[in-house]
Coordinates of C-alpha atoms in Angstrom, one line a residue:
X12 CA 31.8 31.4 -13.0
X13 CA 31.6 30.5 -16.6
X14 CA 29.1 28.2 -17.8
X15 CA 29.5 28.5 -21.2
X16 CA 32.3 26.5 -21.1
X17 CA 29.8 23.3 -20.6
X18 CA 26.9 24.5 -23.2
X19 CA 27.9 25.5 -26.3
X20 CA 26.2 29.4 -27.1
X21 CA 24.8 28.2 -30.3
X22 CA 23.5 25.1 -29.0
X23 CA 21.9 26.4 -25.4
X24 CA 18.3 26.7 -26.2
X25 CA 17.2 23.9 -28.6
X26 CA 16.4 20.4 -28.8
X27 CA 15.2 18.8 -31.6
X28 CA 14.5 14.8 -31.8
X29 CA 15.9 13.1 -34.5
X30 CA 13.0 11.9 -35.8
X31 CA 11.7 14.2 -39.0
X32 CA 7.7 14.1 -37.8
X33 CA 8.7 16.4 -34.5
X34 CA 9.5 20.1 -34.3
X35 CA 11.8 21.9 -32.8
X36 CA 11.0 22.5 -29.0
X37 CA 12.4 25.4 -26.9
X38 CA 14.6 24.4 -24.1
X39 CA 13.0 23.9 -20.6
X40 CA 15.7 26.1 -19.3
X41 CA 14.7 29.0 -21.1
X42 CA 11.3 28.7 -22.4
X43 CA 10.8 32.5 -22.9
X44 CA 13.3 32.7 -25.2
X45 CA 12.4 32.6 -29.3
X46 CA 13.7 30.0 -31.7
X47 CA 14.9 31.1 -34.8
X48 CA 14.8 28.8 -38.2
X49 CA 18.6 29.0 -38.8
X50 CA 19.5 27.9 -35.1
X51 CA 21.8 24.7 -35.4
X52 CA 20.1 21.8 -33.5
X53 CA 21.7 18.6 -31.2
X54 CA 21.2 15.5 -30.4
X55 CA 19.3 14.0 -27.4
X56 CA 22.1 12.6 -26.3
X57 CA 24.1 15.8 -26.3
X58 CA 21.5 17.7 -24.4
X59 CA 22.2 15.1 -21.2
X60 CA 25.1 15.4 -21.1
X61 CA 25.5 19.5 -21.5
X62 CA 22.5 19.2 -18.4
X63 CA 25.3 16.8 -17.1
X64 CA 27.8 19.3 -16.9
X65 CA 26.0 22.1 -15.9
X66 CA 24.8 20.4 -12.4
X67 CA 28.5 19.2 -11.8
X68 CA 29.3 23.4 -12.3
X69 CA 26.8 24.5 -10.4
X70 CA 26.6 21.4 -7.6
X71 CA 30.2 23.4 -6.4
X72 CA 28.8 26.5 -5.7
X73 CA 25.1 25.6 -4.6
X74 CA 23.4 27.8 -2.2
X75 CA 22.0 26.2 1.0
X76 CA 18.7 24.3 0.3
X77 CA 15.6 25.7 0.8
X78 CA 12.8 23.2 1.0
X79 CA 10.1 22.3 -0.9
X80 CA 6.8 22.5 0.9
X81 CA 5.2 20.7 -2.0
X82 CA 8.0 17.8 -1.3
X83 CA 8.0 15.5 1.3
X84 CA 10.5 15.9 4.5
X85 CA 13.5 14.1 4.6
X86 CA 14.3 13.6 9.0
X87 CA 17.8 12.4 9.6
X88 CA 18.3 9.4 12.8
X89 CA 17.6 12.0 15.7
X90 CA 14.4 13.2 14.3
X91 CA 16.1 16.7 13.2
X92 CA 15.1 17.5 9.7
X93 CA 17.9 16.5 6.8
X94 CA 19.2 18.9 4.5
X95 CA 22.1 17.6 2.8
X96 CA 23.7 19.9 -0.3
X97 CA 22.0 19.7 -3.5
X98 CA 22.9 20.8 -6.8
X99 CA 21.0 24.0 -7.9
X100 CA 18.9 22.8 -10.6
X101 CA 17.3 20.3 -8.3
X102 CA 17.1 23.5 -5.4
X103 CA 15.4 25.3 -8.2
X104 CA 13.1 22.7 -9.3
X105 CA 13.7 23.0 -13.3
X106 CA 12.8 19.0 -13.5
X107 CA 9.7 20.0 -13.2
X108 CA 9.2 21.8 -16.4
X109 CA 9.6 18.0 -18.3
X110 CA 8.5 15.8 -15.8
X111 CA 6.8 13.1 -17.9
X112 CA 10.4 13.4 -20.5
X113 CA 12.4 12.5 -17.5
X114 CA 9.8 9.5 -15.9
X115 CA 9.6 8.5 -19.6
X116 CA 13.6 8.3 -19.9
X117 CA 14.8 6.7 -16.7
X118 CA 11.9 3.8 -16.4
X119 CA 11.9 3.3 -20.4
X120 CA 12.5 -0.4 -21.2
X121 CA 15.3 0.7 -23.4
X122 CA 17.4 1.1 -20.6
X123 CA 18.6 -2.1 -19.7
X124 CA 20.2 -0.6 -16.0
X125 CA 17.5 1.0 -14.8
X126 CA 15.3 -2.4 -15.1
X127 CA 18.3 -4.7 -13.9
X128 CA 18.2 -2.8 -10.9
X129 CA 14.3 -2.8 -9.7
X130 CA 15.1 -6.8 -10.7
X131 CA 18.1 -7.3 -8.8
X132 CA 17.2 -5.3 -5.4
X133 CA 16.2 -6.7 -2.6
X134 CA 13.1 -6.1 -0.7
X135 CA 13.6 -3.3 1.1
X136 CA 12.5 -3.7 4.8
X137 CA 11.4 -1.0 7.8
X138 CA 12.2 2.7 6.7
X139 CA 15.5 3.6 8.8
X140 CA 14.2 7.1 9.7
X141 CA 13.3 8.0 13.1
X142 CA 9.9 9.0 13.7
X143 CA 9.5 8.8 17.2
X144 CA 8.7 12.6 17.6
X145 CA 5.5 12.3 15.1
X146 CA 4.6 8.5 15.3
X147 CA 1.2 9.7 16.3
X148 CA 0.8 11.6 13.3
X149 CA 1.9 8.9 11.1
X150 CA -0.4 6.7 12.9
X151 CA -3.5 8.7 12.0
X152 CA -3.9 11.3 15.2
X153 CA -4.9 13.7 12.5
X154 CA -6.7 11.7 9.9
X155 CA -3.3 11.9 8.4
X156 CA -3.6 15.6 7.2
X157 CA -1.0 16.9 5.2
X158 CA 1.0 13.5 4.6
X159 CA -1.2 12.3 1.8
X160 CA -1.1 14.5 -1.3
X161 CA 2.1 14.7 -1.9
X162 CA 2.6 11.2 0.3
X163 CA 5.0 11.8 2.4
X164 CA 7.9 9.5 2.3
X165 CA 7.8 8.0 5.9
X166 CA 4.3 7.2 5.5
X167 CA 5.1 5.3 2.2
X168 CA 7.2 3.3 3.9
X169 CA 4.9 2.8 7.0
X170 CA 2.1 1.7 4.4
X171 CA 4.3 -0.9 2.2
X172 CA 5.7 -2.1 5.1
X173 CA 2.3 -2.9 7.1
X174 CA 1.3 -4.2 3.1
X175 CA 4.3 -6.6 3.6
X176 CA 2.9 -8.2 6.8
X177 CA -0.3 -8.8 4.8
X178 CA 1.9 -10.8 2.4
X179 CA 3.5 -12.9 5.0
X180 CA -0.2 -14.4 6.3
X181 CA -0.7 -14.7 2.2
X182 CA 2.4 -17.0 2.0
X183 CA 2.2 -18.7 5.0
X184 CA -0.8 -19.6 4.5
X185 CA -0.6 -21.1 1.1
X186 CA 2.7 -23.0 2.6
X187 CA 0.3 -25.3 4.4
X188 CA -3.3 -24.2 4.2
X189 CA -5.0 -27.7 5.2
X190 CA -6.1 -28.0 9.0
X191 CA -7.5 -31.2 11.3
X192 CA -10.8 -31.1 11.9
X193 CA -9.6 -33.9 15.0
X194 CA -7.3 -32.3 16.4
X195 CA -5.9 -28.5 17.7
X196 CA -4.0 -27.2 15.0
X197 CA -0.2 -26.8 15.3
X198 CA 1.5 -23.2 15.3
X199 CA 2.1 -21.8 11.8
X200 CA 5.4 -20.7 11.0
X201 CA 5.6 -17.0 9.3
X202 CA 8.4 -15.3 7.8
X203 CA 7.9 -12.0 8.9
X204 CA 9.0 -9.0 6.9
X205 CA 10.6 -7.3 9.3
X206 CA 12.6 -9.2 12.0
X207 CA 12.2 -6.7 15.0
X208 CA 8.6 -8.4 15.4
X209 CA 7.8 -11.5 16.5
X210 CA 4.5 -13.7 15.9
X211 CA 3.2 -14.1 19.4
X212 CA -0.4 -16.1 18.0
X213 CA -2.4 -16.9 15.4
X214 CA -5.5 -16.5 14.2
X215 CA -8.5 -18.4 12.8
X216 CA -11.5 -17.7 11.0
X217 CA -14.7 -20.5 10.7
X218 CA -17.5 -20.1 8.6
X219 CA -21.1 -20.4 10.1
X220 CA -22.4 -22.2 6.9
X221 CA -21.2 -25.9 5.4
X222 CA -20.8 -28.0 2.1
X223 CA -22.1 -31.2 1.6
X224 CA -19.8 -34.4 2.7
X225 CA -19.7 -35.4 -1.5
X226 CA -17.8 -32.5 -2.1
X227 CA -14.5 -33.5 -0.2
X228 CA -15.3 -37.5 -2.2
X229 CA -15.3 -36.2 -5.3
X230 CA -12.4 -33.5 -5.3
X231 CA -10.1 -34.9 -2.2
X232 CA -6.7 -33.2 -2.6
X233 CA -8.5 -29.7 -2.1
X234 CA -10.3 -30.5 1.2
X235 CA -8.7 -27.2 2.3
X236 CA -10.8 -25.4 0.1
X237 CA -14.0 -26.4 1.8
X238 CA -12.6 -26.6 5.3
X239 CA -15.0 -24.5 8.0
X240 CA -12.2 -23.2 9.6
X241 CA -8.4 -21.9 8.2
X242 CA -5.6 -19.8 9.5
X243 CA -6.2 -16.3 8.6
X244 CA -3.5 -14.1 10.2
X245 CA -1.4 -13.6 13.4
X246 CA -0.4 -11.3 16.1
X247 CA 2.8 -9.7 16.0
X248 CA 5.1 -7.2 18.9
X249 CA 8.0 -5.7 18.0
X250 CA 11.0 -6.6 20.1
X251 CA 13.6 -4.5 19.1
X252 CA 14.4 -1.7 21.0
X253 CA 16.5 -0.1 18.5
X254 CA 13.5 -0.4 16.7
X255 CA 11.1 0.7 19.0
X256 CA 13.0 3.8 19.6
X257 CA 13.0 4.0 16.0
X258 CA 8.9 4.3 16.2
X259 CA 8.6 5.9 19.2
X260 CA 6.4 2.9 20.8
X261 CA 6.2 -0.8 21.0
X262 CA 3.8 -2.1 18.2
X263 CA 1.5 -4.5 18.2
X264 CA 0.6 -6.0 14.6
X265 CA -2.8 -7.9 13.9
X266 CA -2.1 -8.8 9.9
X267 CA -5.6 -10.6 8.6
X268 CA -4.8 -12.6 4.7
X269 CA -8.0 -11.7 2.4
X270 CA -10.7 -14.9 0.8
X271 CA -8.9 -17.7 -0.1
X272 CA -11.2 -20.8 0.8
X273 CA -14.7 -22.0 -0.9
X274 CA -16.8 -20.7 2.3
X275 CA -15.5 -17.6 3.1
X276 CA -16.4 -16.8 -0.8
X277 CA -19.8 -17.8 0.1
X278 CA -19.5 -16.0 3.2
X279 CA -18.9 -12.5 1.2
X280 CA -21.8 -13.2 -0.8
X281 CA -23.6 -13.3 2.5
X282 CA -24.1 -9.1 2.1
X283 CA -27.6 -8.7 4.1
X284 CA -26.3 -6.2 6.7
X285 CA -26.9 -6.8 10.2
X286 CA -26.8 -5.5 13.4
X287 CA -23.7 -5.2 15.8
X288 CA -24.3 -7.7 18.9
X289 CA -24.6 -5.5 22.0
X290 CA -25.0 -2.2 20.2
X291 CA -27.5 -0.4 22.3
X292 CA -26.3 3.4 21.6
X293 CA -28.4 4.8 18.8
X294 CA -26.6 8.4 19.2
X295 CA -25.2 7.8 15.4
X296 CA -27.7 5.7 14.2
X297 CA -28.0 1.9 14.5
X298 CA -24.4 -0.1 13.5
X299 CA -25.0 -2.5 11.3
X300 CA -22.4 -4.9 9.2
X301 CA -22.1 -7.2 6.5
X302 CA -24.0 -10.6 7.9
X303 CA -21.0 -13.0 6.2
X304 CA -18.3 -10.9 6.8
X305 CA -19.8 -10.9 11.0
X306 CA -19.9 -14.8 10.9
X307 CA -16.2 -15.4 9.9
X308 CA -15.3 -13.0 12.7
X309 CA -17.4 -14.2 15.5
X310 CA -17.9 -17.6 15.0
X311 CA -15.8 -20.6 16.4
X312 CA -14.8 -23.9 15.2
X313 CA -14.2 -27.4 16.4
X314 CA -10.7 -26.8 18.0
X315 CA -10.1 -23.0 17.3
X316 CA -11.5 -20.2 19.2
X317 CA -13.8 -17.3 17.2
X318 CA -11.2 -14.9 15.2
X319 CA -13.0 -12.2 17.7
X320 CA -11.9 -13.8 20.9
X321 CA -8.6 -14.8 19.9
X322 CA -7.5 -11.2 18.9
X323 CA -9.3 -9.6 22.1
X324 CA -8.0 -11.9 24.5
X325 CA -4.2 -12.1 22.9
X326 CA -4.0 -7.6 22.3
X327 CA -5.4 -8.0 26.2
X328 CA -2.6 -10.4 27.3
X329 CA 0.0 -8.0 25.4
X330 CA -1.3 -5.0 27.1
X331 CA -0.8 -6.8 30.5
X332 CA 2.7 -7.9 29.8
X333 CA 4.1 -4.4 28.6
X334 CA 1.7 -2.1 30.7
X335 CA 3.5 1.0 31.3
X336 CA 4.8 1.5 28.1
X337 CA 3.9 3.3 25.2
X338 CA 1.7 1.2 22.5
X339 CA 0.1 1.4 19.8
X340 CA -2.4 -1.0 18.1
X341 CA -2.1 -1.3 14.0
X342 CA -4.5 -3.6 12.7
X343 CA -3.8 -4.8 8.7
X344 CA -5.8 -6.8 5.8
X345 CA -6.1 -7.6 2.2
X346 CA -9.7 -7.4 0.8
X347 CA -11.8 -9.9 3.4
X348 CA -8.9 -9.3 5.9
X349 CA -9.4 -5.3 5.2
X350 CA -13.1 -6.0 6.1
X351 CA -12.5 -8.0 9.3
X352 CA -9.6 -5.5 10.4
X353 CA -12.2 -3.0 10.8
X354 CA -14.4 -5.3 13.1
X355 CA -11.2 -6.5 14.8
X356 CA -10.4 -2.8 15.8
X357 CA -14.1 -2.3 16.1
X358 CA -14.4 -4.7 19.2
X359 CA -11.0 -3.4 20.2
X360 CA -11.8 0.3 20.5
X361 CA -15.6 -0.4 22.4
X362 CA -14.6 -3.7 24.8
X363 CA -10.7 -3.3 25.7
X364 CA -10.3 -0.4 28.4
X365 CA -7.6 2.1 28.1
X366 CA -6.6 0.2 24.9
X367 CA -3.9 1.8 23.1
X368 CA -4.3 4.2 19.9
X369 CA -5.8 1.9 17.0
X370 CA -4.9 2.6 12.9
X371 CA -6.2 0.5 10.6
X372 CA -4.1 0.4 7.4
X373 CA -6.4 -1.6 4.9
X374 CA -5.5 -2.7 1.2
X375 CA -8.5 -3.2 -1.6
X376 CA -10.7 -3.4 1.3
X377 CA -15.0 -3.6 0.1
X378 CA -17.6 -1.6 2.3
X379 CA -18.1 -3.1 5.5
X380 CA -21.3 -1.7 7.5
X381 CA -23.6 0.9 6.9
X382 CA -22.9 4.5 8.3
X383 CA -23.9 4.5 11.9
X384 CA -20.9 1.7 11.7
X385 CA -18.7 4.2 10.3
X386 CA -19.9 6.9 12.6
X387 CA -19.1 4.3 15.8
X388 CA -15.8 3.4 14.5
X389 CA -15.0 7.3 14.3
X390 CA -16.8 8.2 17.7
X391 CA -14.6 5.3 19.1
X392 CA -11.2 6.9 17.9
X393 CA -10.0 4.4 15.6
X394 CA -8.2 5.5 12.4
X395 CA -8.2 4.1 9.0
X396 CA -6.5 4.7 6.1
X397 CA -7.8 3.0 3.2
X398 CA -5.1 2.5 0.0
X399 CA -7.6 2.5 -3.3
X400 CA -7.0 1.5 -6.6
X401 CA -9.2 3.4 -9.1
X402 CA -9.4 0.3 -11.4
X403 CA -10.7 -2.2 -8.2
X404 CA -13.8 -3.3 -8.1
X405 CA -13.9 -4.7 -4.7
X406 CA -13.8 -1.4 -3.0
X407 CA -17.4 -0.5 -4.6
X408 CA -19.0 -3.2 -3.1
X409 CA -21.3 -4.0 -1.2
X410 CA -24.0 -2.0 -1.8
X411 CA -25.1 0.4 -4.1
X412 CA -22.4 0.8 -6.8
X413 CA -21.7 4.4 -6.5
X414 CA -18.7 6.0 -5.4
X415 CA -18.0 8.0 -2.2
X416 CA -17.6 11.0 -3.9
X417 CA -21.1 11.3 -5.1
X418 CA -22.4 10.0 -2.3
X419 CA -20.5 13.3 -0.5
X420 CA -22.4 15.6 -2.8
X421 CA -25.5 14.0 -2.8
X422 CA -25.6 14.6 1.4
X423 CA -24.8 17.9 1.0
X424 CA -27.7 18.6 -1.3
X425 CA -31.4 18.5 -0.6
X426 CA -31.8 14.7 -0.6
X427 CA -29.9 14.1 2.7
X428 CA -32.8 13.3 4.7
X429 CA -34.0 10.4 2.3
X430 CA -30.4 9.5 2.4
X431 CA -31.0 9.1 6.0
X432 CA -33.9 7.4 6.0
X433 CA -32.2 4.9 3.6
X434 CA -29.5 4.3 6.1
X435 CA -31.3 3.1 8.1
X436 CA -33.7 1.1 6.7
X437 CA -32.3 -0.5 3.1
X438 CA -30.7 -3.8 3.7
X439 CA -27.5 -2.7 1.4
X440 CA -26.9 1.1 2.8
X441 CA -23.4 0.6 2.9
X442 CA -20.8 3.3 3.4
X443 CA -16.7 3.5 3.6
X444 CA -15.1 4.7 6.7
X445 CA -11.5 6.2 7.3
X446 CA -9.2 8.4 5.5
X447 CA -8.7 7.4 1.2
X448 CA -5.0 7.2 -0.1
X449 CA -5.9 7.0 -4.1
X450 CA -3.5 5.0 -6.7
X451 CA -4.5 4.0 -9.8
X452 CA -3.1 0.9 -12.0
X453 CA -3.4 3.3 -14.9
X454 CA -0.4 5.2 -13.8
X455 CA 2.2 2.5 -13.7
X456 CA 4.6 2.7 -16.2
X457 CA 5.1 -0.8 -16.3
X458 CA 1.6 -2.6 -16.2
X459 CA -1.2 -2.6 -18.8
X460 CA -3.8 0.4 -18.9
X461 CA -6.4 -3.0 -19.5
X462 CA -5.1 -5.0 -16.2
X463 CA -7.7 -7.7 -15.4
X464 CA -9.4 -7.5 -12.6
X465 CA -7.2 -9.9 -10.5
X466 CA -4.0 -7.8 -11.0
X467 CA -5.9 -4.4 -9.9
X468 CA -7.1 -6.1 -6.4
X469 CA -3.8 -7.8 -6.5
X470 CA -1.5 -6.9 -3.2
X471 CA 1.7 -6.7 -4.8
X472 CA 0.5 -4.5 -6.8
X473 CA -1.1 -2.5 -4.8
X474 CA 2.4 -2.2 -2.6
X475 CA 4.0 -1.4 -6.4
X476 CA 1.4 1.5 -7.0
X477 CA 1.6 3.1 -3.3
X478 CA 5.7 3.0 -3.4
X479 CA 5.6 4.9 -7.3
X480 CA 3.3 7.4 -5.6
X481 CA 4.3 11.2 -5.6
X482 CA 0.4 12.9 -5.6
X483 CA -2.5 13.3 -7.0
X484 CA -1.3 15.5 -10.3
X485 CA 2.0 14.1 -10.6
X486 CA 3.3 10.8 -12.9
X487 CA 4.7 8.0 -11.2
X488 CA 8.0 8.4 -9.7
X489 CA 10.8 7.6 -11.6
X490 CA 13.0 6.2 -8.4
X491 CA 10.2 3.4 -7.1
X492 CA 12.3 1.6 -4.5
X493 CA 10.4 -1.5 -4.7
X494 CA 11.2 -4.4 -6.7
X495 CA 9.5 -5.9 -9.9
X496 CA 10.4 -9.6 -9.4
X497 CA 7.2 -10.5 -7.4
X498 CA 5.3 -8.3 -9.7
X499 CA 6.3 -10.2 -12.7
X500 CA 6.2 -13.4 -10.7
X501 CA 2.8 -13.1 -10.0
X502 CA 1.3 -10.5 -12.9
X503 CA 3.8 -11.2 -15.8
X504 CA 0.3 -11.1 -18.4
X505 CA -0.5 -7.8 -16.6
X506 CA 2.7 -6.2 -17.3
X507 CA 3.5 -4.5 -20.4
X508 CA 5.2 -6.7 -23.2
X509 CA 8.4 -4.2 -23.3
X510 CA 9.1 -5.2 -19.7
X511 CA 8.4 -8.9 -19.8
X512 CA 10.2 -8.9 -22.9
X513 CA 13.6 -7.2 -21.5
X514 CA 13.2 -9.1 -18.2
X515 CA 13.5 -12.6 -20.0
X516 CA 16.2 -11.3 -21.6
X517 CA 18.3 -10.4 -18.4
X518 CA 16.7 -13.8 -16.7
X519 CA 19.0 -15.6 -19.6
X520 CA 22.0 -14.2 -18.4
X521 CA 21.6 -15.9 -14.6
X522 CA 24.8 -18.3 -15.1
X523 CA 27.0 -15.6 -15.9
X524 CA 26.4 -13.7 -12.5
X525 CA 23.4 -11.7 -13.3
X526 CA 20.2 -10.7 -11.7
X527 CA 18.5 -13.3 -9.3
X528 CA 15.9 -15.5 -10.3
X529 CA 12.0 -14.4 -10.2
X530 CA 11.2 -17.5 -8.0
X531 CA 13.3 -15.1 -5.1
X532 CA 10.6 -12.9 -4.5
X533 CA 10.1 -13.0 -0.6
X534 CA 13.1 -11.2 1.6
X535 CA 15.7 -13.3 2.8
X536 CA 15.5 -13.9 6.3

């Protein structure tokens, strides 16, 4: 085979920019080999396309493809693993010599294609692999070992999709967030995500506490804001049984929206912790939680049952209806609804018998309970998987403002007793529970390194971050499925001016047939 006949021999080892401040580089496909001063240099451009070439050549010939165990597993419809011919510069791995040159070049705002594309997509909806055979393991059976770091692409999906439930209590919500305090509220309608579920109930949360009867005189058209009790999520059960195959069980969705009213603000302020009602077993210390976030779950309004009650008695009824067949429990939440999720599958895991497998998937979620809570939750069998930014507050607090990490170290040194001892007698020993999946803000190509606070505890982009996640010591992925238009929609000042800039720019062009409106940001159902 001749290669030469696609890369020039004078022009095979260098790359020079065209710019006079930078050197000479060597080639990342030889980088052993010396440069010498009289060496006639190319373009940029002329370096693609002799790469070009060279993986058309070689893609003929490829040998078969060994995989990656750095990379995650691609499994085809049956299960089977997927191995489909590659080219043998990707078998060998050479992109990995200029990672951040090729991230850089194919999410660069120069490249008008590239961003008409993650404008233009759709939302993308369940992953189309078939999982059955490891749905356990993607469910948390084993703390999700292995499938984190590098994030294994099934279990991206899995988390943007349960992220996309979240989203659908958000906008359902907001479509009609008033209630009656006369009367039984009506159903809400939600636009699920993913049409293989269906709602089967929804779900209420009332706060313990009240505002004066001036406040609703003087600011009338927000009486929502200051209502005791507001919709707060749903129940969901898949229906499909293509689907269900799909998952290897029939799933059962609780999806929980995070604060949105004046009282469940002042609720989370509420952060004395407290103890679990009808916790009598001391074996890992007493369980205590946060006393507001307690009071929006167990307490029950006017018309509407406790938020507690209604998911027991509805995952009960389910259970009853489809006994004999495989389940599984997922319980989901935003920030407050990432708090209650835990004290949701709490309940589940210590009052339901033979209750299915629990997995909590929770989004910017703060500390809930101390850590005998923690160590019930994990004596109990429920998993959780906690998605993180870096940059978000909200998931140091309550409590002391110290990260888990050094909390780690300081239990494994000499002060763990006082640590102890602290546990169970401060009023603010609070501690994380679950499994950490990490992103940070910082690594997005396409918002500010200075996002406000809002846009790093903001959902969407939390769903943006986890879907341009390879692993911990790797850039952003340069072939993020999801698309920008809700991110600029809702965190256009967060997003780099290069971006906003070129997006206005294709926006103009909507009467001539181009990319849909930003306003389109939910699926279509």
């Amino acid at each position: 085979m001749q290669i030469g006949c696609a890369v020039p021999t004078q022009n095979r080892f260098v790359f020079q920019a065209k710019r006079p401040n930078f050197a000479s580089r060597i080639s990342p496909l030889n980088p052993l080999t010396r440069v010498s001063a009289s060496t006639q240099t190319i373009t940029p451009a002329d370096t693609r396309n002799h790469l070009s070439n060279l993986e058309k050549l070689l893609k003929k010939q490829a040998p078969p493809h060994q995989s990656d165990p750095q990379q995650p597993q691609k499994y085809s419809d049956n299960g089977s693993p997927e191995n489909k011919g590659k080219g043998l510069l990707e078998g060998l791995n050479v992109a990995r010599l200029w990672p951040e040159m090729k991230a850089a070049e194919e999410m660069s705002p120069r490249h008008l294609n590239r961003l008409k594309q993650l404008l233009s997509k759709p939302q993308e909806y369940s992953p189309r692999n078939n999982i059955g055979g490891r749905w356990r393991e993607y469910h948390g059976s084993n703390d999700w070992a292995g499938l984190l770091d590098p994030l294994d692409q099934n279990l991206r999906r899995e988390v943007v999709r349960y992220g996309e439930f979240i989203q659908a209590a958000y906008h359902s919500f907001h479509s009609n967030p008033a209630m009656s305090t006369v009367e039984a509220p009506l159903p809400h309608h939600v636009a699920l995500p993913d049409r293989s579920y269906r709602v089967t109930t929804s779900l209420y949360a009332t706060s313990s506490i009240g505002l004066p009867t001036w406040v609703d005189d003087v600011a009338p058209d927000f009486g929502w804001m200051t209502q005791r009790s507001s919709w707060i999520g749903y129940v969901a059960v898949c229906e499909d049984r293509r689907e269900i195959a799909r998952m290897g069980r029939r799933d059962i969705v609780i999806a929980l929206r995070g604060t949105a009213t004046c009282l469940e603000w002042a609720e989370n302020f509420r952060d004395l912790l407290v103890r679990v009602p009808g916790d009598e077993d001391s074996t890992h210390g007493q369980a205590k939680v946060e006393c507001g976030f307690m009071s929006l779950y167990k307490t029950g309004g006017t018309h509407v049952p406790s938020l507690a009650e209604s998911i027991q008695d509805e995952v009960q009824r389910l259970m009853h209806l489809y006994k004999g067949e495989t389940l599984s429990i997922t319980v989901t939440g935003h920030s407050l609804g990432a708090a209650l999720a835990l004290l949701a599958a709490d309940e589940l895991s210590t009052n339901v018998p033979e209750v299915p497998p629990i997995a909590v998937f929770s989004f910017g979620g703060p500390r809930v309970g101390n850590r005998g809570f923690a160590n019930r939750l994990t004596s109990n069998g429920v998993k959780v998987l906690r998605i993180v930014n870096s940059q978000d507050v909200i998931t140091r607090v309550p409590g002391m403002f110290v990260s888990e990490g050094v909390d780690q170290k300081l239990r494994e040194s000499n002060v763990k007793g006082v640590l102890d001892v602290l546990d169970n007698n401060m009023p603010w020993a609070y501690s994380h529970v679950g499994t950490e999946l990490r992103v940070d803000s910082k690594m997005s190509p396409y918002l500010k390194p200075d996002a406000d606070v809002a846009c790093c505890h903001d959902l969407e982009a939390y769903l943006h971050l986890v879907d341009g996640y390879l692993a911990s010591n790797c850039p952003f992925r340069a072939n993020a499925k999801r698309s920008l238009v809700r991110l600029l929609h809702e965190q256009g000042s967060n997003v780099k001016k290069l971006y906003t800039s070129k997006a206005k720019a294709l926006s103009m062009k909507l009467d001539n047939g181009g990319i849909p409106p930003f306003q389109s940001c939910l699926p279509k159902q």
